């Protein structure tokens, strides 16, 4: 069993949406196809597609990671089947430790394509393969989900924000996350209040993402004071992702849940978050994104590391709503799946056979990740 | 004042040397030229060349960072002259915080070329510009240096190691760093002992770099026990760069100096090293590499952050012996400069007008960084 070809293309994710820190007008992602010669199964193609927010990795893939995978004699595991772990080790040969940034996304999107191919070779959906390899055959029958959106519109229109949230509720979602933190706290509160009425004034159905905008614990305290009356589901990414000191000051001050980790990209970075961030396993959430963090091989180690540190899997909630993460949430029995619910967004929604109702999604059935059953993504990947 | 053109080329640094963790047979670096339209000075070309160990960044430069620099209307500062700080801010537009890996090297090599051009436009060597902008006009007249080398030879020959060290001593170096950690402690000790006699049995003239090979504090303790009798200058990079817990256990156990930080790439990562690593400002050394860590703009902030945390500049010792770092050590009055002393290595040695004697180097005089006066590097850069 051998890799026959690897193809990558840079795809625009340009979008007028913005968060508190960056614009998405120039955002890109990598679309990847890996052809595997799988003995009696013939050629099996695994696909990968980057998560959002960190750009395509065409250069790193072409310069380092695809050639190392291509050079590998065999991609077959000791017990047969395709072995993404061996592929991962090849990709990381002669890479120094630390510096987990863009390369974590480059390796992540290739690892994703290997897992897609591995599950297709076994003829099962990826969640099933992950449940077998990493979770003693257990998986979620219904996957808890929440809708993410509520970015800043160019004209700052609260009515458009309300309409967006209404459309998510109409689609079967029950929990929503919106963006805050771009302007001042009064603006944040008006955004929260614009939405809360649609959620029966139940703050536990609303999360806010401030995208790292606090730089002092004074700022986090002012934010906590302003948000506390709403009893929100969680506040996401309060400060710089490495600022564990600020995070610990916030969790010491504020009782409700905090979610963070989407801008950390390895087990060693996640370990330090748990060691120094003052986070509380009974309520806070770890949002490391498998697609941006060296893929499933590393992410499975992160989940295991967190369990050793007495964090239940229910507190692991991957960032960004990727099809890959949906399988991870289902097969590893994680806390919840984030869904970019806008149908026009290329990464929006889930596999076409998934049904959302009552705030939960069903299990996809196609072999592999199921990119072939997601119209937007398949229109890109089919072309590779 | 505007950027007219940016050119980049991937250059092989292939070398049979190896450290404890990786081989350098496939190593690459980026060579960069930035043409600046500098009003009455005409076209001034600034050059950059990556540091070693983290590969060329052709893709990231072409995909994100060069286009953002090219799009900038003016690169002139408010008081005239070229302003690398403004260029830096443009490059980091729409980049999320955290994830400081490959992109830190891509930005670093472009920042380097901007500083080279800025100093050339002022008609002064870079150390002079840095001393003016960041160090109240003070600088080192003589720059403390040490020779780095002593990698593993394919056939593990201790006599070749001794010959290499002898050649450095003959060239005017007085302190030496060699590699350890690839095999077992007995092998490490035989490497140390092979060299120590050449240094009058003075361990304070010998440092060892174990390239992150310890993974438990038990391993660091065994290493500390084995090395302690030699009273070495320092032990470098004992464990994984994010493993602050292991580092703190080692510094609690071992009295002699520890050096680390070359695999951390931003101020926020360096801040956490100082916060959690148990390092001691009176003896330990911080080895963040400016060329790999977003360049001089970020590095000047790291030096300032360390000073606020009561770390004297004498404890800042940049990794890898880059011509850029030599200017930083001279102009910011840092602790010492590492020199890859092998003349055949493309990054080896210093500017041709620098003289090494008595363990210190003189100030280079050419405007800018002086790549034009370094035969090996100029043969690559002249071709861009």
XYZ file of C-alpha atoms in Angstrom:
768
model
C 0.000 0.000 0.000
C 1.656 3.137 -1.271
C 0.897 6.786 -1.988
C 0.693 7.311 -5.723
C 0.059 11.034 -5.929
C -0.593 14.113 -3.795
C -2.312 17.163 -5.264
C -2.963 20.464 -3.508
C -4.731 23.633 -4.520
C -5.100 26.983 -2.824
C -8.772 27.963 -2.561
C -10.143 31.393 -1.695
C -12.333 31.648 1.405
C -12.772 35.394 0.810
C -15.705 36.672 2.794
C -16.837 40.113 3.986
C -17.173 38.786 7.556
C -14.711 40.028 10.188
C -13.983 39.144 13.771
C -12.532 41.469 16.402
C -8.999 40.990 15.121
C -8.839 40.157 11.421
C -10.675 40.474 8.128
C -11.382 37.404 5.970
C -11.182 39.168 2.611
C -7.872 37.483 1.725
C -8.450 34.195 3.567
C -7.457 30.982 1.774
C -7.471 27.233 2.457
C -5.718 24.203 1.016
C -7.720 21.539 -0.795
C -5.800 18.258 -0.935
C -6.200 14.889 -2.650
C -4.011 11.885 -1.849
C -4.221 8.868 -4.152
C -3.423 5.581 -2.436
C -2.727 2.280 -4.211
C -4.742 0.045 -1.903
C -4.093 -3.452 -3.268
C -7.390 -5.225 -4.048
C -9.342 -1.980 -3.479
C -7.455 -0.323 -6.337
C -6.823 3.434 -6.160
C -8.525 5.111 -3.205
C -8.488 8.915 -2.984
C -8.489 10.621 0.384
C -9.372 14.300 0.603
C -8.462 17.108 2.962
C -9.584 20.698 3.290
C -8.020 23.235 5.670
C -9.908 24.694 8.559
C -10.546 28.447 8.488
C -8.455 31.322 9.834
C -4.875 30.268 9.144
C -4.545 30.312 5.315
C -3.639 27.707 2.709
C -0.322 25.915 3.141
C 0.561 25.303 -0.509
C 4.216 26.182 -0.041
C 4.878 24.104 3.065
C 3.037 21.125 1.570
C 4.989 21.278 -1.707
C 8.354 22.054 -0.096
C 8.446 19.624 2.836
C 5.432 17.537 3.761
C 4.156 16.044 0.495
C 7.666 14.977 -0.632
C 8.289 13.206 2.695
C 4.975 11.337 2.420
C 5.651 10.459 -1.210
C 9.075 9.078 -0.283
C 7.546 6.593 2.155
C 7.894 3.003 0.939
C 4.597 1.793 2.410
C 1.697 3.454 4.183
C 0.312 0.123 5.450
C 0.036 -0.518 9.183
C 1.344 -3.656 10.914
C -2.189 -5.082 11.079
C -3.052 -4.121 7.493
C -5.030 -1.099 6.365
C -3.691 2.377 5.857
C -1.728 3.715 8.829
C -1.958 7.506 9.186
C 0.316 7.352 12.271
C 3.232 6.108 10.162
C 2.496 8.775 7.560
C 2.491 11.404 10.290
C 5.893 10.285 11.579
C 7.334 10.524 8.056
C 6.016 14.028 7.626
C 7.608 15.176 10.888
C 11.046 13.705 10.144
C 13.793 16.322 10.525
C 11.369 18.881 11.976
C 12.581 20.474 15.203
C 10.240 20.554 18.220
C 8.274 23.734 18.961
C 7.190 26.298 16.391
C 3.738 24.825 15.967
C 2.103 27.247 13.572
C 1.662 27.011 9.814
C 3.292 23.584 9.568
C 0.657 22.216 11.974
C -1.976 23.168 9.381
C 0.045 21.737 6.494
C 0.494 18.409 8.281
C -3.116 18.570 9.512
C -4.684 18.759 6.063
C -2.517 15.886 4.757
C -3.224 13.791 7.864
C -6.937 14.433 7.210
C -6.671 13.060 3.682
C -4.855 9.974 5.017
C -7.651 9.336 7.534
C -10.270 9.840 4.815
C -8.492 7.232 2.698
C -7.992 4.892 5.679
C -11.711 4.888 6.504
C -12.656 4.465 2.834
C -10.343 1.468 2.555
C -12.144 -0.066 5.538
C -15.474 0.948 3.965
C -16.700 2.800 7.054
C -17.318 6.421 8.048
C -14.405 8.030 9.875
C -16.270 8.378 13.183
C -16.517 4.577 13.276
C -12.797 4.125 12.613
C -11.933 6.667 15.317
C -14.261 5.015 17.807
C -12.536 1.685 17.125
C -8.966 2.951 17.275
C -9.244 5.510 20.056
C -12.472 5.043 22.016
C -13.109 1.348 22.704
C -15.849 1.209 20.054
C -17.974 3.871 21.740
C -19.420 6.883 19.884
C -22.173 9.473 20.114
C -25.433 8.471 18.420
C -26.518 12.095 18.422
C -23.869 14.788 18.244
C -24.426 17.945 20.322
C -23.988 20.977 18.049
C -24.140 24.746 18.199
C -24.326 27.294 15.399
C -21.512 29.775 15.024
C -21.804 33.052 13.192
C -22.788 36.567 14.202
C -19.666 38.126 12.720
C -19.410 41.871 12.225
C -21.232 43.178 9.192
C -19.540 46.003 7.289
C -22.377 48.357 8.323
C -22.726 47.032 11.906
C -26.400 46.207 11.460
C -27.973 44.578 14.557
C -31.084 43.675 12.577
C -28.946 41.602 10.200
C -27.392 39.899 13.252
C -30.875 39.042 14.554
C -31.994 37.740 11.161
C -28.893 35.550 10.968
C -29.517 34.062 14.417
C -33.215 33.521 13.599
C -32.232 31.541 10.510
C -30.073 29.241 12.654
C -32.901 28.652 15.132
C -35.227 27.879 12.218
C -32.713 25.263 11.027
C -32.873 23.245 14.260
C -30.000 24.769 16.258
C -30.637 25.636 19.890
C -27.318 27.178 20.934
C -25.617 30.054 19.143
C -22.228 31.752 19.268
C -21.719 35.353 18.123
C -18.691 37.655 17.855
C -17.982 40.451 20.347
C -14.907 42.459 21.330
C -14.334 44.561 18.207
C -15.601 47.835 19.675
C -16.464 48.691 23.300
C -18.391 46.859 26.009
C -21.556 48.903 25.381
C -21.483 47.689 21.775
C -20.880 44.119 22.969
C -23.891 44.341 25.297
C -26.108 45.701 22.531
C -25.102 42.724 20.364
C -25.850 40.278 23.176
C -29.190 41.938 23.923
C -30.145 42.019 20.248
C -29.945 38.227 20.208
C -31.016 37.174 23.683
C -34.741 37.736 23.148
C -34.675 35.176 20.331
C -33.314 32.626 22.812
C -36.087 33.085 25.407
C -33.656 35.310 27.319
C -31.736 32.151 28.228
C -28.072 33.195 28.332
C -26.965 29.564 28.613
C -27.947 29.229 24.939
C -25.626 32.059 23.868
C -21.813 32.095 23.714
C -19.666 35.094 22.755
C -16.242 35.033 21.087
C -14.057 38.061 21.746
C -11.146 36.828 19.569
C -8.259 37.668 21.928
C -9.117 41.314 22.389
C -8.331 41.633 26.139
C -4.726 42.413 26.949
C -4.879 43.022 30.712
C -6.724 41.325 33.527
C -8.399 44.712 34.146
C -9.982 44.413 30.715
C -11.106 40.853 31.362
C -12.634 41.914 34.680
C -14.551 44.787 33.080
C -15.771 42.354 30.414
C -16.727 39.770 33.034
C -18.657 42.420 34.987
C -20.489 43.535 31.855
C -21.331 40.011 30.670
C -22.089 38.395 34.060
C -25.766 39.488 34.225
C -26.472 37.522 31.021
C -25.205 34.168 32.439
C -23.728 33.266 29.061
C -22.920 29.710 27.940
C -19.276 30.742 27.681
C -16.866 33.550 26.866
C -14.442 32.434 24.174
C -10.749 33.338 23.661
C -10.550 36.311 26.055
C -6.889 37.189 25.483
C -3.758 36.273 23.570
C -3.601 32.476 23.315
C -0.262 32.310 25.163
C -1.383 34.642 27.942
C -2.031 31.997 30.587
C -1.567 34.559 33.364
C -4.483 36.661 32.100
C -6.623 33.561 31.695
C -5.900 32.402 35.240
C -6.817 35.860 36.569
C -10.117 35.714 34.660
C -11.113 32.227 35.803
C -10.282 33.286 39.352
C -12.656 36.238 39.003
C -15.486 34.924 36.834
C -17.639 31.886 37.626
C -19.221 31.063 34.276
C -17.454 28.960 31.604
C -14.486 30.095 29.537
C -13.521 28.446 26.243
C -10.130 28.717 24.585
C -7.343 26.833 22.785
C -8.182 27.378 19.109
C -4.916 29.272 18.645
C -2.774 26.543 20.185
C -1.566 23.882 17.785
C 0.081 20.969 19.556
C -0.111 18.716 22.566
C 2.733 20.572 24.248
C 0.953 23.918 23.849
C -2.314 22.420 25.111
C -0.505 20.877 28.076
C 0.753 24.301 29.141
C -2.738 25.742 28.777
C -4.028 23.129 31.219
C -1.008 23.596 33.509
C -0.945 27.389 33.776
C -4.283 28.785 32.507
C -6.314 28.216 35.693
C -8.992 26.464 33.646
C -11.639 24.367 35.429
C -12.390 20.865 34.086
C -15.969 21.025 35.406
C -16.968 23.917 33.145
C -14.295 25.349 30.844
C -13.768 24.136 27.280
C -10.667 23.322 25.232
C -11.108 24.259 21.573
C -7.970 22.991 19.860
C -8.803 22.480 16.155
C -7.640 19.070 14.856
C -7.357 20.286 11.261
C -4.993 23.106 12.264
C -3.087 21.089 14.873
C -1.282 18.311 12.979
C -4.541 16.406 12.398
C -6.113 13.451 14.142
C -2.847 11.763 15.181
C -1.855 14.721 17.383
C -5.429 15.475 18.428
C -5.954 11.942 19.766
C -2.837 12.490 21.883
C -4.242 15.803 23.118
C -7.492 14.138 24.184
C -5.529 11.424 25.980
C -3.250 13.992 27.652
C -6.280 15.973 28.818
C -7.856 12.819 30.275
C -4.671 12.097 32.224
C -4.979 15.644 33.564
C -8.555 14.743 34.637
C -10.366 16.626 31.922
C -13.480 14.759 30.742
C -13.972 14.444 26.973
C -17.158 16.492 27.347
C -14.951 19.581 27.775
C -13.193 19.127 24.428
C -15.005 21.213 21.781
C -13.032 21.632 18.532
C -12.850 25.025 16.845
C -14.411 25.927 13.513
C -16.941 23.299 12.592
C -14.960 21.238 10.176
C -16.371 17.978 8.715
C -13.296 16.286 10.198
C -14.107 17.621 13.663
C -17.642 16.290 13.391
C -16.207 12.783 13.102
C -13.858 13.461 16.002
C -16.713 14.692 18.194
C -18.842 11.654 17.232
C -16.155 8.966 17.390
C -14.282 10.251 20.440
C -17.465 11.312 22.282
C -16.403 14.925 22.701
C -18.478 17.753 24.156
C -19.990 19.490 21.158
C -19.488 20.410 17.535
C -19.373 23.994 16.261
C -21.130 24.531 12.928
C -20.649 27.483 10.624
C -24.332 27.384 9.792
C -24.341 29.784 6.814
C -25.168 27.698 3.764
C -23.290 30.012 1.365
C -19.966 29.564 3.172
C -17.808 26.893 1.553
C -17.070 25.359 4.974
C -20.661 25.863 6.164
C -22.964 23.072 7.273
C -22.221 19.345 7.426
C -22.380 16.229 5.290
C -25.631 16.255 3.294
C -27.051 13.176 5.030
C -26.726 14.730 8.501
C -29.950 15.989 10.048
C -29.965 18.740 12.641
C -32.841 18.750 15.096
C -33.228 19.711 18.724
C -29.663 21.019 18.866
C -28.062 17.739 17.804
C -26.879 16.152 14.571
C -27.100 12.598 13.259
C -24.227 10.329 12.221
C -23.035 10.627 8.594
C -22.944 7.293 6.798
C -20.673 7.676 3.753
C -17.265 5.970 3.999
C -14.474 8.295 5.048
C -15.108 11.911 5.990
C -17.885 12.361 3.447
C -16.592 15.400 1.534
C -18.331 13.809 -1.488
C -21.683 14.407 0.210
C -21.043 18.108 1.001
C -22.012 20.078 -2.089
C -19.867 23.187 -1.487
C -16.689 21.337 -0.580
C -17.131 18.649 -3.175
C -17.389 21.231 -5.943
C -13.826 22.235 -4.990
C -12.365 18.824 -4.181
C -13.892 17.024 -7.157
C -11.834 19.310 -9.348
C -8.438 18.336 -7.921
C 9.968 55.640 -0.233
C 8.449 52.470 -1.593
C 9.269 48.815 -2.134
C 9.853 48.188 -5.813
C 10.512 44.455 -5.843
C 10.922 41.435 -3.565
C 12.771 38.350 -4.759
C 13.216 35.110 -2.863
C 15.103 31.894 -3.591
C 15.275 28.599 -1.776
C 18.884 27.622 -1.094
C 20.161 24.226 0.000
C 22.008 24.049 3.328
C 22.501 20.300 2.882
C 25.200 19.073 5.202
C 26.191 15.687 6.606
C 26.167 17.116 10.154
C 23.418 15.948 12.535
C 22.326 16.955 15.996
C 20.606 14.680 18.519
C 17.216 15.137 16.865
C 17.465 15.846 13.150
C 19.624 15.438 10.086
C 20.567 18.450 7.923
C 20.726 16.577 4.619
C 17.526 18.234 3.331
C 17.919 21.573 5.127
C 17.121 24.738 3.156
C 17.072 28.492 3.732
C 15.489 31.485 2.033
C 17.674 34.102 0.353
C 15.776 37.363 -0.068
C 16.371 40.694 -1.827
C 14.119 43.714 -1.337
C 14.573 46.673 -3.702
C 13.616 50.000 -2.155
C 13.122 53.253 -4.089
C 14.892 55.563 -1.643
C 14.395 59.009 -3.156
C 17.762 60.762 -3.675
C 19.644 57.542 -2.813
C 18.067 55.790 -5.795
C 17.408 52.053 -5.588
C 18.777 50.451 -2.409
C 18.694 46.660 -2.083
C 18.321 45.058 1.323
C 19.196 41.376 1.730
C 18.022 38.629 4.063
C 19.099 35.053 4.604
C 17.286 32.584 6.886
C 18.859 31.214 9.987
C 19.490 27.475 10.083
C 17.264 24.645 11.296
C 13.770 25.663 10.190
C 13.853 25.499 6.353
C 13.233 28.038 3.586
C 9.893 29.837 3.618
C 9.398 30.337 -0.131
C 5.700 29.478 -0.009
C 4.735 31.636 2.953
C 6.726 34.575 1.578
C 5.125 34.329 -1.884
C 1.615 33.589 -0.604
C 1.216 36.111 2.226
C 4.113 38.218 3.403
C 5.734 39.624 0.257
C 2.365 40.662 -1.258
C 1.402 42.518 1.918
C 4.727 44.372 1.949
C 4.439 45.166 -1.765
C 0.949 46.563 -1.235
C 2.212 49.114 1.278
C 2.017 52.675 -0.072
C 5.141 53.929 1.706
C 7.832 52.325 3.828
C 9.095 55.697 5.129
C 8.971 56.438 8.849
C 7.489 59.623 10.341
C 10.986 61.061 10.845
C 12.240 59.992 7.413
C 14.306 56.929 6.571
C 13.026 53.436 6.026
C 10.753 52.183 8.818
C 10.924 48.406 9.293
C 8.344 48.654 12.108
C 5.669 49.837 9.682
C 6.651 47.098 7.241
C 6.367 44.548 10.024
C 2.854 45.691 10.924
C 1.784 45.352 7.282
C 3.146 41.828 7.089
C 1.215 40.785 10.197
C -2.129 42.222 9.040
C -4.906 39.606 9.210
C -2.646 37.100 10.980
C -4.196 35.594 14.103
C -2.198 35.613 17.359
C -0.329 32.451 18.382
C 1.023 29.826 16.019
C 4.509 31.292 15.920
C 6.372 28.800 13.777
C 7.206 28.931 10.080
C 5.626 32.328 9.572
C 7.988 33.777 12.207
C 10.878 32.751 9.934
C 9.189 34.102 6.800
C 8.560 37.482 8.435
C 12.002 37.360 10.048
C 13.929 37.060 6.791
C 11.932 39.901 5.179
C 12.318 42.082 8.288
C 16.069 41.410 8.043
C 16.180 42.698 4.465
C 14.244 45.819 5.519
C 16.762 46.527 8.299
C 19.649 45.952 5.888
C 18.113 48.507 3.511
C 17.306 50.930 6.360
C 20.920 50.962 7.569
C 22.248 51.275 4.011
C 19.982 54.271 3.405
C 21.466 55.879 6.509
C 24.936 54.824 5.323
C 25.832 53.055 8.585
C 26.320 49.453 9.724
C 23.226 47.901 11.292
C 24.743 47.656 14.785
C 25.000 51.462 14.787
C 21.360 51.888 13.727
C 20.204 49.413 16.401
C 22.277 51.146 19.070
C 20.632 54.462 18.121
C 17.071 53.198 17.930
C 17.039 50.716 20.796
C 20.048 51.237 23.062
C 20.609 54.944 23.707
C 23.622 55.014 21.370
C 25.542 52.409 23.331
C 27.167 49.343 21.736
C 29.876 46.737 22.314
C 33.319 47.710 20.955
C 34.367 44.082 21.180
C 31.748 41.374 20.794
C 32.064 38.276 23.005
C 31.874 35.187 20.774
C 31.994 31.426 21.054
C 32.468 28.808 18.376
C 29.683 26.319 17.758
C 30.151 22.988 16.071
C 31.020 19.530 17.275
C 28.066 17.906 15.525
C 27.847 14.143 15.112
C 29.958 12.747 12.318
C 28.471 9.876 10.330
C 31.163 7.539 11.732
C 31.150 8.976 15.281
C 34.849 9.781 15.205
C 36.093 11.489 18.396
C 39.402 12.345 16.733
C 37.536 14.359 14.087
C 35.698 16.140 16.913
C 39.018 17.030 18.552
C 40.463 18.233 15.256
C 37.424 20.422 14.681
C 37.699 22.001 18.131
C 41.450 22.512 17.688
C 40.826 24.406 14.463
C 38.464 26.766 16.308
C 41.001 27.416 19.035
C 43.620 28.111 16.377
C 41.257 30.701 14.848
C 41.072 32.808 18.010
C 38.027 31.328 19.750
C 38.287 30.589 23.457
C 34.871 29.074 24.182
C 33.345 26.146 22.305
C 29.959 24.453 22.129
C 29.550 20.828 21.025
C 26.567 18.514 20.516
C 25.587 15.806 22.982
C 22.408 13.837 23.704
C 22.179 11.641 20.613
C 23.256 8.410 22.292
C 23.726 7.665 26.007
C 25.366 9.561 28.856
C 28.557 7.508 28.603
C 28.885 8.596 24.987
C 28.184 12.204 26.014
C 30.924 12.044 28.641
C 33.411 10.622 26.168
C 32.655 13.523 23.813
C 33.118 16.044 26.632
C 36.345 14.395 27.765
C 37.676 14.238 24.213
C 37.503 18.007 24.057
C 38.197 19.152 27.593
C 41.935 18.592 27.460
C 42.190 21.056 24.570
C 40.598 23.668 26.832
C 43.081 23.288 29.695
C 40.454 21.132 31.410
C 38.478 24.310 32.041
C 34.800 23.273 31.781
C 33.670 26.903 31.835
C 35.042 27.137 28.277
C 32.851 24.277 27.044
C 29.079 24.233 26.497
C 27.028 21.225 25.405
C 23.806 21.238 23.394
C 21.537 18.226 23.891
C 18.883 19.402 21.390
C 15.761 18.637 23.470
C 16.575 15.004 24.131
C 15.391 14.799 27.780
C 11.715 14.038 28.223
C 11.470 13.533 31.986
C 13.000 15.315 34.933
C 14.590 11.962 35.836
C 16.529 12.137 32.575
C 17.585 15.718 33.231
C 18.758 14.744 36.729
C 20.813 11.840 35.414
C 22.323 14.177 32.840
C 23.002 16.853 35.456
C 24.704 14.260 37.684
C 26.869 13.041 34.785
C 27.840 16.523 33.591
C 28.231 18.229 37.004
C 31.863 17.158 37.573
C 32.913 19.027 34.405
C 31.514 22.422 35.600
C 30.421 23.214 32.065
C 29.747 26.733 30.755
C 26.147 25.699 30.160
C 23.825 22.871 29.155
C 21.697 23.903 26.202
C 18.089 22.995 25.331
C 17.621 20.088 27.774
C 14.034 19.210 26.831
C 11.119 20.058 24.588
C 11.007 23.850 24.207
C 7.493 24.058 25.690
C 8.306 21.832 28.636
C 8.677 24.543 31.257
C 7.916 22.072 34.044
C 10.949 19.918 33.159
C 13.130 23.006 32.892
C 12.038 24.270 36.304
C 12.796 20.858 37.817
C 16.277 20.936 36.264
C 17.154 24.466 37.409
C 15.955 23.513 40.873
C 18.362 20.546 40.869
C 21.402 21.798 38.970
C 23.465 24.863 39.899
C 25.400 25.570 36.715
C 23.923 27.601 33.818
C 21.190 26.402 31.473
C 20.586 27.947 28.054
C 17.371 27.648 26.050
C 14.784 29.475 23.925
C 16.021 28.829 20.381
C 12.819 26.923 19.609
C 10.533 29.697 20.849
C 9.587 32.283 18.259
C 7.764 35.235 19.758
C 7.654 37.576 22.711
C 4.628 35.769 24.127
C 6.445 32.418 24.011
C 9.563 33.967 25.570
C 7.448 35.590 28.274
C 6.083 32.198 29.305
C 9.594 30.736 29.349
C 10.623 33.426 31.836
C 7.378 33.016 33.814
C 7.267 29.235 34.170
C 10.718 27.818 33.326
C 12.403 28.481 36.671
C 15.316 30.154 34.875
C 17.751 32.301 36.869
C 18.655 35.751 35.504
C 22.063 35.640 37.194
C 23.302 32.681 35.155
C 20.871 31.183 32.610
C 20.741 32.289 28.973
C 17.857 33.043 26.594
C 18.674 31.998 23.032
C 15.745 33.237 20.959
C 16.966 33.640 17.352
C 15.958 37.009 15.841
C 16.047 35.688 12.272
C 13.584 32.902 13.102
C 11.408 34.991 15.435
C 9.835 37.702 13.288
C 13.120 39.595 12.999
C 14.535 42.601 14.815
C 11.183 44.315 15.468
C 9.946 41.423 17.630
C 13.392 40.697 19.066
C 13.783 44.273 20.346
C 10.458 43.778 22.140
C 11.709 40.505 23.596
C 14.842 42.198 24.952
C 12.711 44.974 26.461
C 10.252 42.442 27.944
C 13.143 40.504 29.485
C 14.558 43.695 31.008
C 11.185 44.481 32.581
C 11.346 40.966 34.058
C 14.782 41.890 35.468
C 16.867 39.933 33.014
C 20.098 41.757 32.126
C 20.996 41.967 28.439
C 24.113 39.943 29.194
C 21.864 36.861 29.474
C 20.472 37.218 25.943
C 22.544 35.039 23.570
C 20.931 34.549 20.133
C 20.910 31.113 18.533
C 22.826 30.108 15.408
C 25.422 32.730 14.699
C 23.731 34.737 12.014
C 25.281 37.933 10.619
C 22.078 39.663 11.727
C 22.506 38.420 15.296
C 26.066 39.747 15.354
C 24.674 43.246 14.818
C 22.016 42.648 17.466
C 24.636 41.480 19.986
C 26.864 44.471 19.161
C 24.185 47.166 18.966
C 21.997 45.974 21.836
C 24.973 44.971 24.037
C 23.855 41.365 24.452
C 25.761 38.584 26.189
C 27.571 36.763 23.425
C 27.449 35.748 19.789
C 27.459 32.128 18.603
C 29.553 31.499 15.496
C 29.297 28.489 13.230
C 33.042 28.547 12.801
C 33.350 26.080 9.910
C 34.500 28.087 6.906
C 32.893 25.706 4.386
C 29.398 26.204 5.822
C 27.427 28.834 3.905
C 26.347 30.467 7.191
C 29.777 29.987 8.776
C 31.960 32.793 10.021
C 31.219 36.510 10.009
C 31.633 39.588 7.801
C 35.071 39.508 6.156
C 36.309 42.633 7.947
C 35.607 41.171 11.402
C 38.637 39.951 13.322
C 38.368 37.272 15.977
C 40.983 37.335 18.722
C 40.985 36.469 22.381
C 37.420 35.159 22.203
C 35.938 38.409 20.883
C 35.111 39.920 17.497
C 35.494 43.450 16.119
C 32.744 45.680 14.717
C 31.940 45.270 11.001
C 32.057 48.569 9.109
C 30.107 48.092 5.842
C 26.708 49.807 5.681
C 23.790 47.507 6.513
C 24.334 43.922 7.613
C 27.348 43.389 5.383
C 26.262 40.311 3.433
C 28.304 41.814 0.583
C 31.458 41.260 2.632
C 30.739 37.585 3.455
C 32.004 35.534 0.534
C 29.822 32.442 1.000
C 26.567 34.311 1.512
C 27.281 36.936 -1.112
C 27.823 34.266 -3.743
C 24.178 33.278 -3.157
C 22.652 36.719 -2.590
C 24.481 38.437 -5.449
C 22.652 36.088 -7.768
C 19.145 37.085 -6.720
